[in-house]
Rosetta silent file (secondary structure, phi, psi, omega in degrees, C-alpha in Angstrom):
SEQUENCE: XXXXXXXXXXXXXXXXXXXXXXXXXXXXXXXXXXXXXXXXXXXXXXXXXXXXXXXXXXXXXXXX
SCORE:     score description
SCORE:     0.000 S_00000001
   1 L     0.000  136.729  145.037   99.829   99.383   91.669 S_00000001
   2 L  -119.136  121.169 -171.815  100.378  101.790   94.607 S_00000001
   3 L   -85.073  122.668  172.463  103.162  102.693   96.907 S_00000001
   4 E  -125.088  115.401  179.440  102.628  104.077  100.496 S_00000001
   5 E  -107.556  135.680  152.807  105.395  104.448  102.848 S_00000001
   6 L  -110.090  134.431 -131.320  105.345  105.310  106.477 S_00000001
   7 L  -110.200  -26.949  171.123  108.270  107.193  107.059 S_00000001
   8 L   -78.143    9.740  173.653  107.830  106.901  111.017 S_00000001
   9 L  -113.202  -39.423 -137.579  108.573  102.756  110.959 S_00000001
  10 L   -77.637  154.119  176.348  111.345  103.502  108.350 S_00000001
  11 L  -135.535   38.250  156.015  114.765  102.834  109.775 S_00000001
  12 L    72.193   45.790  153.622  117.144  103.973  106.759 S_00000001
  13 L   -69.133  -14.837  174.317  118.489  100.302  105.554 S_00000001
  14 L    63.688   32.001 -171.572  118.016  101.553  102.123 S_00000001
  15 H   -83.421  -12.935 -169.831  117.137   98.001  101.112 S_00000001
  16 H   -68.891  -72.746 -179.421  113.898   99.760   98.807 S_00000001
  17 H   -28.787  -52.241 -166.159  116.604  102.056   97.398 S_00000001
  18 H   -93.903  -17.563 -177.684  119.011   99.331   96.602 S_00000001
  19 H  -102.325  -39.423 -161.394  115.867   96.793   95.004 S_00000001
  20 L  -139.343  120.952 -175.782  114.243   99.871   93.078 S_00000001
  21 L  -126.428  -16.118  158.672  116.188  102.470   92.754 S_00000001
  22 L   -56.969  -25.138 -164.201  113.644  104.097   89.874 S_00000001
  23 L  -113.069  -49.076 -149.151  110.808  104.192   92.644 S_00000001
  24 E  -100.716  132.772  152.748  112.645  104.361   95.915 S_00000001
  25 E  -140.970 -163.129 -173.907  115.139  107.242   97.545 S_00000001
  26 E  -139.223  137.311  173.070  116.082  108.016  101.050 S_00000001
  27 E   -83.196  173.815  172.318  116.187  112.065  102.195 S_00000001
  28 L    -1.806  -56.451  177.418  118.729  113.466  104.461 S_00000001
  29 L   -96.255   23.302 -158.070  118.052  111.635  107.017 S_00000001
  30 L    32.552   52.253  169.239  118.021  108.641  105.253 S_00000001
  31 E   -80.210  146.961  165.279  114.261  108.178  105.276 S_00000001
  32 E   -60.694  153.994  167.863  112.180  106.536  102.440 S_00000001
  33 E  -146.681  119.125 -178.153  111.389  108.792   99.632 S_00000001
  34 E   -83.464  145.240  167.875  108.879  107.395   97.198 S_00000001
  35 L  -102.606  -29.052 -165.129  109.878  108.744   93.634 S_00000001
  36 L  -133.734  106.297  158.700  107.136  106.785   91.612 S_00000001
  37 L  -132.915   26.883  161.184  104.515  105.960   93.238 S_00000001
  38 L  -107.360   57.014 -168.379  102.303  104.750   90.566 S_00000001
  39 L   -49.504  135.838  175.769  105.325  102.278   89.058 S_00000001
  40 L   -75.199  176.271 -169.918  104.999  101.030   85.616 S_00000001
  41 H   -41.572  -41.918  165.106  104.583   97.096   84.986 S_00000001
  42 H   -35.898  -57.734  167.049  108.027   97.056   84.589 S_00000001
  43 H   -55.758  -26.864 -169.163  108.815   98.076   87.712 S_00000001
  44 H   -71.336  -21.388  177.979  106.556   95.873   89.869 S_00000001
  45 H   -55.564  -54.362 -148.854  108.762   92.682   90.414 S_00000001
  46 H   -83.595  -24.017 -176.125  111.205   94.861   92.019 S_00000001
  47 H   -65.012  -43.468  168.595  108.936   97.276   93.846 S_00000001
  48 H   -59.960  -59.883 -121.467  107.256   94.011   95.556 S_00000001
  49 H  -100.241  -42.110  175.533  110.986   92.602   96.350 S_00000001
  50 L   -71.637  -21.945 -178.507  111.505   96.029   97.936 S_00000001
  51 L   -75.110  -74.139 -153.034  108.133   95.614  100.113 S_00000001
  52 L   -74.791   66.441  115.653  109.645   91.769  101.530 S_00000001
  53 L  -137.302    7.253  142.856  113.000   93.046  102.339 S_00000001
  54 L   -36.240  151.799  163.383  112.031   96.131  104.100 S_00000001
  55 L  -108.159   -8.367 -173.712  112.939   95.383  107.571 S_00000001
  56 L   -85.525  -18.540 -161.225  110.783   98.041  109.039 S_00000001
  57 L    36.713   68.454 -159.937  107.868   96.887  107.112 S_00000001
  58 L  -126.896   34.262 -177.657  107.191  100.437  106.314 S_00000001
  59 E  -146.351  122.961  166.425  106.215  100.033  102.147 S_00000001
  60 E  -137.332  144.916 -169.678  103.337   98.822  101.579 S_00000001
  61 L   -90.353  140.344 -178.618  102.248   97.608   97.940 S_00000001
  62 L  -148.612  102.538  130.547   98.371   98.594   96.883 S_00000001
  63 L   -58.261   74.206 -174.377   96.502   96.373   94.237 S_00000001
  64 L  -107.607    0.000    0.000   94.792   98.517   92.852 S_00000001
């Protein structure tokens, strides 16, 4: 799995942040900040769950 954010759709709801809080932060401006963005297996439930409740739909999940 791989995480790619675009930081220009994000609109700071912190919903990533709040699903994943191991993968996801928000900078200053309360922008995504990927921390992990190769998550381990562990991690993937919530990292998807963080994709569908973006609102910006600005995380995108890569199978790779």
């Amino acid at each position: 799995m791989r995480i790619t954010v675009d930081s220009e759709l994000c609109v700071g709801a912190g919903q990533c942040v709040l699903s994943a809080p191991e993968v996801f932060d928000q900078d200053d401006d309360g922008l995504v900040v990927v921390l992990e963005p190769h998550p381990a297996p562990g991690e993937h439930h919530t990292v998807h769950q963080a994709g569908d409740l973006c609102p910006a739909h600005a995380i995108t999940v890569h199978e790779d």
